[in-house]
Amino acid sequence: MSPIALRRHYASAAAAVAPEATEQPFFPDEPAGPILKTEIPGPQSVKAIEKLGKVFDTRSLNMMANYQRSYGNYIADLDGNVLLDVYAQIASIPVGYNNPTLLLAATSPEMASAIINRPALGNFPQHDWADILESGILKVAPKGLNQVFTGQSGSDANELAYKAAFMWKRQHQRGGAHIDFTDHEISSSMTNQSPGAPELSILSFTSAFHGRLFGSLSTTRSKAIHKLDIPAFDWPQAPFPVCKYPLDQYAAENAAEEQRCLDETERLIKEWHNPPAAVVVEPIQSEGGDNHASPNFFKGLRALTKKHDILFIVDEVQTGVGATGKFWAHEHWGLETPPDMVTFSKKAQTAGYYFGNSELRPNKPYRQFNTWMGDPARAILFRAIIQEIERLNLVENTAVTGQYLYEGLERLAQRYPSEVKNLRGKGQGTFIAWDSPRRDEVLKKAKSVGVNVGGSGATAVRLRPMLIFQKHHADLLLEGLEKIFKS
Amino acid sequence: MSPIALRRHYASAAAAVAPEATEQPFFPDEPAGPILKTEIPGPQSVKAIEKLGKVFDTRSLNMMANYQRSYGNYIADLDGNVLLDVYAQIASIPVGYNNPTLLLAATSPEMASAIINRPALGNFPQHDWADILESGILKVAPKGLNQVFTGQSGSDANELAYKAAFMWKRQHQRGGAHIDFTDHEISSSMTNQSPGAPELSILSFTSAFHGRLFGSLSTTRSKAIHKLDIPAFDWPQAPFPVCKYPLDQYAAENAAEEQRCLDETERLIKEWHNPPAAVVVEPIQSEGGDNHASPNFFKGLRALTKKHDILFIVDEVQTGVGATGKFWAHEHWGLETPPDMVTFSKKAQTAGYYFGNSELRPNKPYRQFNTWMGDPARAILFRAIIQEIERLNLVENTAVTGQYLYEGLERLAQRYPSEVKNLRGKGQGTFIAWDSPRRDEVLKKAKSVGVNVGGSGATAVRLRPMLIFQKHHADLLLEGLEKIFKS
C-alpha cells in the first residue's frame, strides 16, 4: 500500500470514532484505535514466522510486523491486527511509522546518493558532510559539546567513547599530546600487553546496560543471559542506587542510598586494580529495570570524575532524543559543567558520541577511525527527525503527555495497588515504568487489548511510546491496562 | 546534478575518446578517462575541508568528494577533478558510483519503508525479511552455510562471530545444549569473572586486521597506531606465513614457511593459557600489507581446528563479494568441509556472518541479540548489488580483468624493477598489490596522473578497484603508473 493510500485507509476509521481527549491530533488520519482481527500471532503470521525460522533465529520474535500497513503510533501485523505501539522497536521509532516528513527525506535525491555511494567518511567525506552534521546531529548537541564522532549503533557509540577516554587518559599520564609513544608501548600494544594495551578500565554500575560488543558488554550488568560465556574485561562495577518511588516522597532515604553509592564509586576509582579512565552511566537505567536516581546523584558523579581526573560519559542511547520531556535526559540534572561525552543511537536512527574538549581528538590521525565512521544516509534521516520534532514541538509534547499519562497511572495504581507498584518516571516525559508481580503475563495480555508494550529488568513494565504519543493515545493505553488489571 | 544529467554530462566526454581496449564497456557513458583541473586539493576543496575540520576530525582525510558527480569507476571532487578510483572507499564500492541498478533499488518504495521504519529485527521483523534474506544475502552464501546473523559493520560481524564461537565452545565443554548454566557461572558472569566470563580466546595471526572494537581489535595485529592505549584481551597470535612472490616460483620455500606457521598455530592452540575457541583468518591479509598464503596453508588451518575441536572463522570483510575472481576468496582453497563461519561487510554494504551448523544458534534466545540486528535497507541494497553482479557477470570480469592487469603489472615490474617489488595476487582477480620503496610518494603522485589508489601495511600499494573495472580502465591505470615510475 502506498503511504497516501495507507493514510486514506486509516482516515476513514479515524473519522468514525472521535478521540476522547480534546487536543489536536498530529496525524488525523491515524487509526482511531487498535484493530483486532485474530489472536496474535494469527494464521498468516504463524506461517511467516515458520518460514523465517529456517534461516534466522526467531526465538526472540515478539510479533511479525507489516510496516507498510503501520502508521503513526500503530503497528500492523500480517493478519489485519493493528496495535497501539508503546514499545516502538525497543524505544527506537521517534516520530511514528511511515512519518510523511521522514518519507520525504527518504525519497530525496540526496538520500538515494547517500545509500548507493556510501563513503569512507574519514578518508573521502562527501562535500556536504559538514552541512549535514551542522544542520542535523550537531544542531541538537548537548550544551557544551560541539563536536561529534559518528558510529553505527549504541554499542559502537559507547565503545568509540571508551576508546577516546583511554587515549585521553594515557595522554595525560604520559604528560601531553606532544609526548610520543615509547618503543616499549608500541611493541607491547601489538601483543595485547601493558603498557601499550594499558590496564585501565571503564567503571559502570550494577544493572547498567551499555551494549553487547566485547568492551560495552564488559560494562553491561543488567542480565546474565547477555554476558554468559563471553570473555570480559576485569572492570569495576559500582552500586547504582536502589531508590524508593516516588523519589520525592522518600527524598531522605534515597539521598542516603545515593551517598552510599557515590562513596563506593569513589573507593573503586581510587582502589580498583585496573583504574578507571571514565565512568559511564545512563540517566535512567533502561534495560536494567527503569531505575532512577536524583539529579544530586549524577552531580555527585560529575564531581567525583572531576576530582579524580577521569571522564564522565553519559549513555543517552535509550533516554536521548526527547522522550523524557527534555531533548537529552541529562538536562534534568542542571550540571555546572557538561559531561565529557554523550553517546546516542536508537531514536536518532544513527549513532555516535558528542564531545566538547578538543583533547578528546586523539593526538594522531587513524587512532579513532574505521571504514565507514557512521552513515550519511542515517545522518540525513536524523536531520529530518529533528525537523519533525521542531515542527510538532514534540519535546514539549512528551513533557505534557507524560504528565497526563503519569497521573492516569497514579489513579490506576490507587485502584489496583497489587498491579502497579513503584510507579516511576514522574516529570520524565513518557519515560515511565512500574513493577508488576505478573509482568510477563501483563505484556502478553496487552496484545489482546490492542497494545504492544515491553518490559525491562525482571519485573518492570516499561513504556517507550514515540514522541508523537498524545493524550488520546494515553487514554487508550490506560483503558487497555485497566482491562488487563480487571481480568 | 540528476543521475540522468550526470550520465549525459560524461557521455559527451566518452564519445570524444574511444577506449583503447576492445571489450564492451559496462557503462558507455562513464568518463573516458580522468579529468584534471587543479592540484588536489583544489581551492574549493581546501575551503570545504577547513569548514569540516571544525566539527569533524579531518586529519585522515584523503580527498573531499562530490558523489553526485562521481560515476562508475570515477570519483569526482569539488574542483572539477575526476579520478579513476582503484581504492573505492577502502574496497567498499562494488558496482560503481551512482550505479543505475542500485539507484532503482534506493528509490523503491520498499527502500523508503526500510529507511523510515527500521525494525528491531530480533523482536519485530518485517513480514518479508525471510524473502529479503533468501533472494539476497543467502543467495550468495558460501557453500555449506545456509544461515546468517546480520550486523552493522565488519568489526561488528567479527565480534558477533566470536561471541557465537565462545557460546558454542562453552556449550561443548558443558556437555551439550541441554545442560543449564550453574549458579556460579551466572553470578560470576555478572562480575566479569571466570567461569561465567570464561578465560577463552580467539587466535589470530600477525599482521591480521579484523576490526577496531574491543574484541575485534584484540585480534587485529596490523599496526600499533590502531591498538595503542586501548585495553586488550590476552589472546594469542600465530605467525602468518611470510611468503615469497610469486608464490608458485617459491613453492618449496613457501611450503616450509607455511608449515612452520601451522606448527606454531597448533602449539598455541594446545598451550596458550587462554585456550582458543576459534581461529580467525583473512584469505588475503588486506590492511596488514596484502599478504598471501597458499590453499594448503588454509587447508592446514581447517584441519587443525577440526583436530582440536575449535571453530574456523574466515574473515571475508575485504576479500568477499567478487573481487578475487570468486564470489568468496576462500573458494580458491578447495576445502573439504566449509569454514564454520564466514564474515562479510564492505562491498556487501551490510554485514554479518554466515554459518551452517545449527549448534551455532545459541541454546537460548537473547544470547545473540541487539536492538537492530542488521538493517533491512542495507540488505535490500545488497540484493540489488547481487543482481548487478549477475547481470554483468562481474565475478568472471574480475577474474579476466585481473589477469590482464596482472600481466600489465608484470611488464611494468620488468621495466621498473625498483618500483614494483613482490607483485602479488596472480589468479586472485583484481586483488593485486606490490611493494614500493617510496610507497607514500607513489600514492600521492597518483592523483596528479588521475588515479585514486591506496596502500596497505608499511610498503604495499594495494589495488582495490570495483567489480566493474575493465581492461580499458586497466590500460589507463598502467599508463598512469608508468608516468609515476618515470618521474
Tab-separated table of N, CA and C in Angstrom, chain A residues 51 53 55-56 59-63 65 67 78 89-90 97-98 113 115 117 119-120 122-127 129 131 138 152-153 156 159 163 166 170 174 181 189-190 192-193 196 198 212-214 218 221 224 227-229 231 233-234 346 361-363 366-367 369 371 375 378 452, chain B residues 51 53 55-56 59-63 65 67-68 78 89-90 97-98 115 117 119-120 122-127 129 131 138 152-153 156 159 163 166 170 174 181 189-190 192-193 196 198 212-214 218 221 224 227-229 231 233-234 346 361-363 366-367 369 371 375 378 381 452:
chain	number	residue	atom	x	y	z
A	51	LYS	N	8.509	-19.807	8.271
A	51	LYS	CA	9.403	-19.656	7.118
A	51	LYS	C	10.699	-18.947	7.518
A	53	GLY	N	12.039	-18.773	10.408
A	53	GLY	CA	12.809	-19.573	11.374
A	53	GLY	C	13.825	-20.496	10.733
A	55	VAL	N	15.936	-19.722	8.427
A	55	VAL	CA	17.199	-19.040	8.104
A	55	VAL	C	17.622	-18.014	9.143
A	56	PHE	N	16.786	-17.762	10.147
A	56	PHE	CA	17.033	-16.655	11.073
A	56	PHE	C	16.472	-17.073	12.425
A	59	ARG	N	13.549	-17.116	17.981
A	59	ARG	CA	13.098	-17.398	19.344
A	59	ARG	C	12.860	-16.143	20.174
A	60	SER	N	13.432	-15.021	19.747
A	60	SER	CA	13.156	-13.778	20.469
A	60	SER	C	12.053	-12.978	19.780
A	61	LEU	N	11.455	-13.569	18.746
A	61	LEU	CA	10.434	-12.844	17.995
A	61	LEU	C	9.221	-12.542	18.874
A	62	ASN	N	8.793	-11.303	18.826
A	62	ASN	CA	7.645	-10.841	19.610
A	62	ASN	C	6.413	-10.777	18.723
A	63	MET	N	6.600	-10.247	17.524
A	63	MET	CA	5.469	-10.075	16.615
A	63	MET	C	6.033	-9.821	15.223
A	65	ALA	N	5.775	-8.115	11.834
A	65	ALA	CA	5.078	-6.863	11.521
A	65	ALA	C	4.966	-6.619	10.022
A	67	TYR	N	5.190	-3.344	8.084
A	67	TYR	CA	5.447	-1.914	8.267
A	67	TYR	C	4.791	-1.069	7.195
A	78	LEU	N	0.426	-9.204	10.075
A	78	LEU	CA	0.083	-9.802	8.779
A	78	LEU	C	-1.352	-10.309	8.722
A	89	GLN	N	9.863	-0.465	18.699
A	89	GLN	CA	11.145	-1.049	18.284
A	89	GLN	C	12.217	-0.811	19.348
A	90	ILE	N	11.866	-1.206	20.564
A	90	ILE	CA	12.771	-1.008	21.710
A	90	ILE	C	13.209	0.462	21.763
A	97	TYR	N	5.525	5.458	12.593
A	97	TYR	CA	5.713	4.668	11.376
A	97	TYR	C	5.240	5.468	10.174
A	98	ASN	N	5.941	5.300	9.080
A	98	ASN	CA	5.590	5.961	7.821
A	98	ASN	C	5.336	7.456	7.990
A	113	SER	N	21.590	9.142	-3.126
A	113	SER	CA	23.037	9.187	-3.299
A	113	SER	C	23.747	8.639	-2.068
A	115	ILE	N	22.740	6.424	-0.040
A	115	ILE	CA	22.582	4.970	0.046
A	115	ILE	C	23.519	4.266	-0.934
A	117	ASN	N	26.156	5.529	-2.653
A	117	ASN	CA	27.554	5.995	-2.697
A	117	ASN	C	28.082	6.149	-1.282
A	119	PRO	N	30.241	6.615	1.615
A	119	PRO	CA	31.665	6.931	1.651
A	119	PRO	C	32.381	6.351	2.870
A	120	ALA	N	33.688	6.228	2.753
A	120	ALA	CA	34.569	6.035	3.909
A	120	ALA	C	34.812	7.437	4.457
A	122	GLY	N	36.083	8.996	6.928
A	122	GLY	CA	37.352	9.510	7.439
A	122	GLY	C	38.334	9.851	6.334
A	123	ASN	N	38.233	9.174	5.217
A	123	ASN	CA	39.141	9.410	4.085
A	123	ASN	C	38.527	10.266	2.984
A	124	PHE	N	37.288	9.957	2.631
A	124	PHE	CA	36.652	10.585	1.459
A	124	PHE	C	35.273	11.121	1.809
A	125	PRO	N	35.198	12.063	2.750
A	125	PRO	CA	33.867	12.568	3.134
A	125	PRO	C	33.196	13.249	1.953
A	126	GLN	N	31.882	13.239	1.979
A	126	GLN	CA	31.184	13.930	0.891
A	126	GLN	C	31.227	15.432	1.147
A	127	HIS	N	31.069	16.206	0.068
A	127	HIS	CA	31.291	17.650	0.155
A	127	HIS	C	30.356	18.332	1.143
A	129	TRP	N	29.155	17.015	4.017
A	129	TRP	CA	29.109	16.336	5.322
A	129	TRP	C	29.070	17.347	6.475
A	131	ASP	N	27.729	20.296	6.399
A	131	ASP	CA	26.363	20.838	6.435
A	131	ASP	C	25.389	19.850	7.056
A	138	LEU	N	24.545	18.005	14.956
A	138	LEU	CA	25.149	18.989	15.859
A	138	LEU	C	24.170	20.066	16.304
A	152	GLN	N	27.737	3.534	14.399
A	152	GLN	CA	26.715	2.720	13.744
A	152	GLN	C	25.623	2.168	14.644
A	153	SER	N	25.872	2.095	15.936
A	153	SER	CA	24.871	1.534	16.844
A	153	SER	C	25.200	2.037	18.239
A	156	ASP	N	28.382	0.426	19.545
A	156	ASP	CA	29.512	1.015	18.827
A	156	ASP	C	29.799	2.410	19.376
A	159	GLU	N	31.570	2.120	22.677
A	159	GLU	CA	32.960	1.646	22.565
A	159	GLU	C	33.869	2.730	21.987
A	163	LYS	N	37.092	4.227	23.853
A	163	LYS	CA	38.416	4.333	23.235
A	163	LYS	C	38.959	5.762	23.363
A	166	PHE	N	40.208	6.186	26.902
A	166	PHE	CA	41.500	5.536	27.179
A	166	PHE	C	42.652	6.321	26.559
A	170	ARG	N	45.642	8.057	28.857
A	170	ARG	CA	47.062	7.703	28.691
A	170	ARG	C	47.870	8.930	28.277
A	174	ARG	N	50.993	10.350	30.234
A	174	ARG	CA	52.259	10.481	29.510
A	174	ARG	C	52.833	11.893	29.638
A	181	PHE	N	54.799	7.946	21.789
A	181	PHE	CA	54.784	6.606	22.368
A	181	PHE	C	56.215	6.096	22.500
A	189	SER	N	51.828	-3.113	22.654
A	189	SER	CA	50.451	-2.992	22.146
A	189	SER	C	50.165	-4.092	21.125
A	190	MET	N	51.192	-4.476	20.363
A	190	MET	CA	50.977	-5.474	19.308
A	190	MET	C	50.762	-6.878	19.873
A	192	ASN	N	49.088	-7.205	22.800
A	192	ASN	CA	47.959	-7.021	23.723
A	192	ASN	C	48.404	-6.922	25.181
A	193	GLN	N	49.660	-6.472	25.411
A	193	GLN	CA	50.170	-6.409	26.777
A	193	GLN	C	50.356	-4.960	27.217
A	196	GLY	N	51.404	-0.896	26.394
A	196	GLY	CA	50.776	-0.482	25.134
A	196	GLY	C	49.272	-0.699	25.161
A	198	PRO	N	46.877	-0.795	27.896
A	198	PRO	CA	47.013	-0.446	29.312
A	198	PRO	C	46.018	-1.191	30.203
A	212	ARG	N	26.475	-4.799	23.746
A	212	ARG	CA	26.783	-6.222	23.736
A	212	ARG	C	28.041	-6.572	22.956
A	213	LEU	N	28.805	-5.586	22.524
A	213	LEU	CA	30.106	-5.901	21.953
A	213	LEU	C	31.071	-6.146	23.119
A	214	PHE	N	32.304	-6.553	22.855
A	214	PHE	CA	33.127	-7.053	23.967
A	214	PHE	C	33.456	-5.984	25.014
A	218	SER	N	31.351	-5.593	28.673
A	218	SER	CA	32.077	-5.617	29.948
A	218	SER	C	31.539	-4.550	30.908
A	221	ARG	N	25.632	-4.769	32.942
A	221	ARG	CA	25.455	-5.585	34.155
A	221	ARG	C	23.987	-5.872	34.393
A	224	ALA	N	22.385	-11.773	33.215
A	224	ALA	CA	23.414	-12.770	32.937
A	224	ALA	C	23.293	-13.339	31.519
A	227	LYS	N	25.581	-11.987	29.097
A	227	LYS	CA	27.017	-11.998	29.375
A	227	LYS	C	27.627	-13.391	29.447
A	228	LEU	N	26.799	-14.396	29.704
A	228	LEU	CA	27.308	-15.747	29.935
A	228	LEU	C	28.121	-16.264	28.752
A	229	ASP	N	29.270	-16.821	29.072
A	229	ASP	CA	30.171	-17.471	28.110
A	229	ASP	C	30.981	-16.498	27.267
A	231	PRO	N	33.979	-13.795	27.142
A	231	PRO	CA	35.088	-13.222	27.907
A	231	PRO	C	34.864	-11.730	28.160
A	233	PHE	N	36.388	-7.954	30.270
A	233	PHE	CA	37.473	-7.241	30.939
A	233	PHE	C	37.189	-7.159	32.434
A	234	ASP	N	38.248	-7.158	33.204
A	234	ASP	CA	38.100	-7.111	34.655
A	234	ASP	C	37.920	-5.654	35.088
A	346	LYS	N	19.545	4.699	18.720
A	346	LYS	CA	18.110	4.428	18.788
A	346	LYS	C	17.254	5.494	18.079
A	361	ARG	N	40.032	14.613	20.759
A	361	ARG	CA	40.522	14.159	19.457
A	361	ARG	C	41.908	13.575	19.697
A	362	PRO	N	42.131	12.317	19.411
A	362	PRO	CA	43.442	11.715	19.695
A	362	PRO	C	44.564	12.517	19.046
A	363	ASN	N	45.767	12.364	19.589
A	363	ASN	CA	46.872	13.229	19.145
A	363	ASN	C	47.395	12.896	17.753
A	366	TYR	N	44.105	8.435	12.496
A	366	TYR	CA	43.947	6.980	12.359
A	366	TYR	C	43.902	6.233	13.688
A	367	ARG	N	43.870	6.968	14.820
A	367	ARG	CA	43.723	6.253	16.084
A	367	ARG	C	42.241	5.954	16.324
A	369	PHE	N	39.216	5.596	14.135
A	369	PHE	CA	38.992	5.516	12.693
A	369	PHE	C	38.354	4.166	12.400
A	371	THR	N	36.279	2.121	8.596
A	371	THR	CA	35.956	2.350	7.189
A	371	THR	C	34.822	3.361	7.034
A	375	ASP	N	27.189	6.896	8.895
A	375	ASP	CA	26.421	6.652	7.675
A	375	ASP	C	25.659	7.928	7.304
A	378	ARG	N	21.832	7.784	7.330
A	378	ARG	CA	21.174	7.846	8.644
A	378	ARG	C	21.301	9.243	9.260
A	452	ASN	N	0.883	-2.900	22.195
A	452	ASN	CA	2.199	-3.527	22.168
A	452	ASN	C	3.091	-2.809	23.167
B	51	LYS	N	36.244	23.917	6.694
B	51	LYS	CA	34.931	24.021	7.350
B	51	LYS	C	34.619	22.736	8.129
B	53	GLY	N	36.660	20.568	9.256
B	53	GLY	CA	37.611	20.343	10.346
B	53	GLY	C	37.174	20.910	11.679
B	55	VAL	N	34.290	20.608	13.043
B	55	VAL	CA	33.364	19.733	13.774
B	55	VAL	C	33.711	18.257	13.640
B	56	PHE	N	34.681	17.919	12.817
B	56	PHE	CA	34.942	16.515	12.489
B	56	PHE	C	36.443	16.381	12.243
B	59	ARG	N	42.052	14.839	9.884
B	59	ARG	CA	43.470	14.556	9.682
B	59	ARG	C	43.725	13.297	8.856
B	60	SER	N	42.719	12.427	8.765
B	60	SER	CA	42.882	11.244	7.916
B	60	SER	C	42.256	11.474	6.537
B	61	LEU	N	41.788	12.700	6.294
B	61	LEU	CA	41.117	12.969	5.019
B	61	LEU	C	42.088	12.821	3.845
B	62	ASN	N	41.620	12.109	2.839
B	62	ASN	CA	42.424	11.844	1.649
B	62	ASN	C	41.974	12.780	0.537
B	63	MET	N	40.661	12.916	0.399
B	63	MET	CA	40.117	13.731	-0.690
B	63	MET	C	38.662	14.009	-0.358
B	65	ALA	N	35.067	14.543	-1.539
B	65	ALA	CA	34.459	14.065	-2.782
B	65	ALA	C	33.104	14.705	-3.045
B	67	TYR	N	29.992	13.139	-4.566
B	67	TYR	CA	29.461	11.864	-5.068
B	67	TYR	C	28.357	12.061	-6.089
B	68	GLN	N	27.724	13.213	-6.066
B	68	GLN	CA	26.711	13.461	-7.091
B	68	GLN	C	27.345	13.550	-8.484
B	78	LEU	N	35.514	18.551	-5.628
B	78	LEU	CA	34.745	19.796	-5.641
B	78	LEU	C	35.311	20.813	-6.629
B	89	GLN	N	36.578	3.577	-1.740
B	89	GLN	CA	36.116	3.685	-0.352
B	89	GLN	C	36.635	2.510	0.479
B	90	ILE	N	37.943	2.335	0.407
B	90	ILE	CA	38.600	1.224	1.121
B	90	ILE	C	37.901	-0.090	0.748
B	97	TYR	N	30.006	4.113	-8.643
B	97	TYR	CA	29.242	5.249	-8.109
B	97	TYR	C	28.001	5.463	-8.956
B	98	ASN	N	26.933	5.850	-8.293
B	98	ASN	CA	25.659	6.145	-8.969
B	98	ASN	C	25.256	5.045	-9.939
B	115	ILE	N	13.975	2.463	5.351
B	115	ILE	CA	14.705	3.586	5.952
B	115	ILE	C	13.902	4.202	7.103
B	117	ASN	N	11.146	2.991	8.698
B	117	ASN	CA	10.519	2.073	9.661
B	117	ASN	C	11.524	1.003	10.074
B	119	PRO	N	13.228	-1.736	11.787
B	119	PRO	CA	12.728	-2.595	12.856
B	119	PRO	C	13.817	-3.098	13.797
B	120	ALA	N	13.412	-3.492	14.983
B	120	ALA	CA	14.246	-4.306	15.867
B	120	ALA	C	14.045	-5.742	15.374
B	122	GLY	N	15.145	-8.700	15.739
B	122	GLY	CA	15.008	-9.886	16.578
B	122	GLY	C	13.640	-10.005	17.223
B	123	ASN	N	12.999	-8.881	17.446
B	123	ASN	CA	11.677	-8.874	18.082
B	123	ASN	C	10.535	-8.687	17.081
B	124	PHE	N	10.693	-7.746	16.166
B	124	PHE	CA	9.594	-7.353	15.281
B	124	PHE	C	10.055	-7.339	13.825
B	125	PRO	N	10.497	-8.491	13.307
B	125	PRO	CA	10.969	-8.495	11.913
B	125	PRO	C	9.840	-8.124	10.960
B	126	GLN	N	10.229	-7.574	9.845
B	126	GLN	CA	9.208	-7.237	8.857
B	126	GLN	C	8.778	-8.508	8.132
B	127	HIS	N	7.566	-8.479	7.584
B	127	HIS	CA	6.944	-9.693	7.035
B	127	HIS	C	7.767	-10.297	5.907
B	129	TRP	N	11.130	-10.255	5.616
B	129	TRP	CA	12.549	-10.395	5.967
B	129	TRP	C	13.125	-11.709	5.446
B	131	ASP	N	12.169	-13.316	2.792
B	131	ASP	CA	12.342	-13.140	1.340
B	131	ASP	C	13.581	-12.312	1.022
B	138	LEU	N	21.413	-14.586	1.429
B	138	LEU	CA	21.597	-16.046	1.465
B	138	LEU	C	21.800	-16.663	0.083
B	152	GLN	N	26.230	-4.868	11.501
B	152	GLN	CA	26.291	-3.495	11.026
B	152	GLN	C	27.602	-3.067	10.384
B	153	SER	N	28.674	-3.776	10.668
B	153	SER	CA	29.978	-3.387	10.112
B	153	SER	C	30.866	-4.614	10.173
B	156	ASP	N	31.808	-5.425	13.765
B	156	ASP	CA	30.622	-5.983	14.416
B	156	ASP	C	30.418	-7.428	13.974
B	159	GLU	N	32.892	-9.643	15.726
B	159	GLU	CA	32.618	-9.823	17.163
B	159	GLU	C	31.402	-10.728	17.379
B	163	LYS	N	31.477	-14.165	19.439
B	163	LYS	CA	30.534	-14.498	20.517
B	163	LYS	C	29.894	-15.866	20.255
B	166	PHE	N	32.406	-18.516	21.209
B	166	PHE	CA	32.571	-18.720	22.655
B	166	PHE	C	31.376	-19.487	23.240
B	170	ARG	N	31.798	-23.214	24.989
B	170	ARG	CA	31.408	-23.460	26.383
B	170	ARG	C	30.299	-24.513	26.441
B	174	ARG	N	30.511	-27.899	28.455
B	174	ARG	CA	29.484	-28.174	29.467
B	174	ARG	C	28.833	-29.537	29.236
B	181	PHE	N	23.214	-23.445	32.770
B	181	PHE	CA	24.289	-22.730	33.454
B	181	PHE	C	24.223	-23.024	34.955
B	189	SER	N	29.496	-14.353	35.850
B	189	SER	CA	29.387	-13.605	34.589
B	189	SER	C	29.062	-12.141	34.868
B	190	MET	N	28.274	-11.908	35.927
B	190	MET	CA	27.857	-10.533	36.222
B	190	MET	C	29.002	-9.675	36.762
B	192	ASN	N	32.128	-10.196	35.563
B	192	ASN	CA	33.165	-10.324	34.517
B	192	ASN	C	34.252	-11.329	34.896
B	193	GLN	N	33.924	-12.307	35.742
B	193	GLN	CA	34.918	-13.272	36.190
B	193	GLN	C	34.625	-14.655	35.624
B	196	GLY	N	31.896	-17.723	34.456
B	196	GLY	CA	30.805	-17.135	33.659
B	196	GLY	C	31.332	-16.347	32.469
B	198	PRO	N	34.390	-16.638	30.533
B	198	PRO	CA	35.434	-17.663	30.501
B	198	PRO	C	36.783	-17.132	30.037
B	212	ARG	N	38.181	-2.836	14.890
B	212	ARG	CA	38.690	-1.894	15.870
B	212	ARG	C	37.819	-1.767	17.108
B	213	LEU	N	36.820	-2.626	17.254
B	213	LEU	CA	36.096	-2.651	18.525
B	213	LEU	C	36.947	-3.465	19.506
B	214	PHE	N	36.559	-3.547	20.773
B	214	PHE	CA	37.497	-4.092	21.766
B	214	PHE	C	37.847	-5.561	21.533
B	218	SER	N	41.406	-6.828	19.602
B	218	SER	CA	42.319	-7.763	20.274
B	218	SER	C	42.839	-8.826	19.300
B	221	ARG	N	46.312	-7.161	14.384
B	221	ARG	CA	47.751	-7.097	14.677
B	221	ARG	C	48.491	-6.369	13.563
B	224	ALA	N	50.452	-0.676	15.148
B	224	ALA	CA	50.346	-0.227	16.539
B	224	ALA	C	49.406	0.964	16.685
B	227	LYS	N	46.104	0.217	17.908
B	227	LYS	CA	45.952	-0.530	19.159
B	227	LYS	C	46.440	0.224	20.397
B	228	LEU	N	47.320	1.195	20.188
B	228	LEU	CA	47.952	1.869	21.321
B	228	LEU	C	46.933	2.515	22.260
B	229	ASP	N	47.120	2.275	23.536
B	229	ASP	CA	46.324	2.870	24.622
B	229	ASP	C	44.952	2.219	24.794
B	231	PRO	N	42.868	-1.028	26.010
B	231	PRO	CA	42.975	-2.319	26.686
B	231	PRO	C	42.613	-3.464	25.739
B	233	PHE	N	42.381	-8.006	25.186
B	233	PHE	CA	42.358	-9.340	25.773
B	233	PHE	C	43.699	-10.037	25.523
B	234	ASP	N	44.062	-10.885	26.468
B	234	ASP	CA	45.339	-11.601	26.354
B	234	ASP	C	45.141	-12.830	25.465
B	346	LYS	N	31.729	-4.448	3.970
B	346	LYS	CA	32.301	-3.648	2.873
B	346	LYS	C	31.478	-3.718	1.572
B	361	ARG	N	23.554	-21.636	16.615
B	361	ARG	CA	22.494	-20.832	17.236
B	361	ARG	C	22.573	-21.116	18.734
B	362	PRO	N	22.814	-20.103	19.551
B	362	PRO	CA	22.951	-20.359	20.991
B	362	PRO	C	21.730	-21.101	21.543
B	363	ASN	N	21.933	-21.784	22.669
B	363	ASN	CA	20.875	-22.662	23.166
B	363	ASN	C	19.676	-21.926	23.758
B	366	TYR	N	17.971	-14.528	23.071
B	366	TYR	CA	18.512	-13.301	23.673
B	366	TYR	C	19.984	-13.400	24.051
B	367	ARG	N	20.647	-14.520	23.679
B	367	ARG	CA	22.089	-14.569	23.935
B	367	ARG	C	22.826	-13.844	22.821
B	369	PHE	N	21.933	-11.157	20.354
B	369	PHE	CA	20.791	-10.262	20.157
B	369	PHE	C	21.286	-8.832	20.281
B	371	THR	N	19.486	-4.490	19.435
B	371	THR	CA	18.254	-3.813	19.006
B	371	THR	C	18.002	-3.996	17.518
B	375	ASP	N	20.200	-4.346	9.188
B	375	ASP	CA	19.464	-3.214	8.622
B	375	ASP	C	18.812	-3.663	7.316
B	378	ARG	N	19.959	-1.925	4.087
B	378	ARG	CA	21.237	-2.357	3.524
B	378	ARG	C	21.137	-3.764	2.940
B	381	LEU	N	19.757	-3.307	-0.432
B	381	LEU	CA	20.803	-2.817	-1.333
B	381	LEU	C	21.732	-3.956	-1.764
B	452	ASN	N	43.126	7.462	-8.124
B	452	ASN	CA	42.999	7.391	-6.676
B	452	ASN	C	43.302	5.967	-6.240
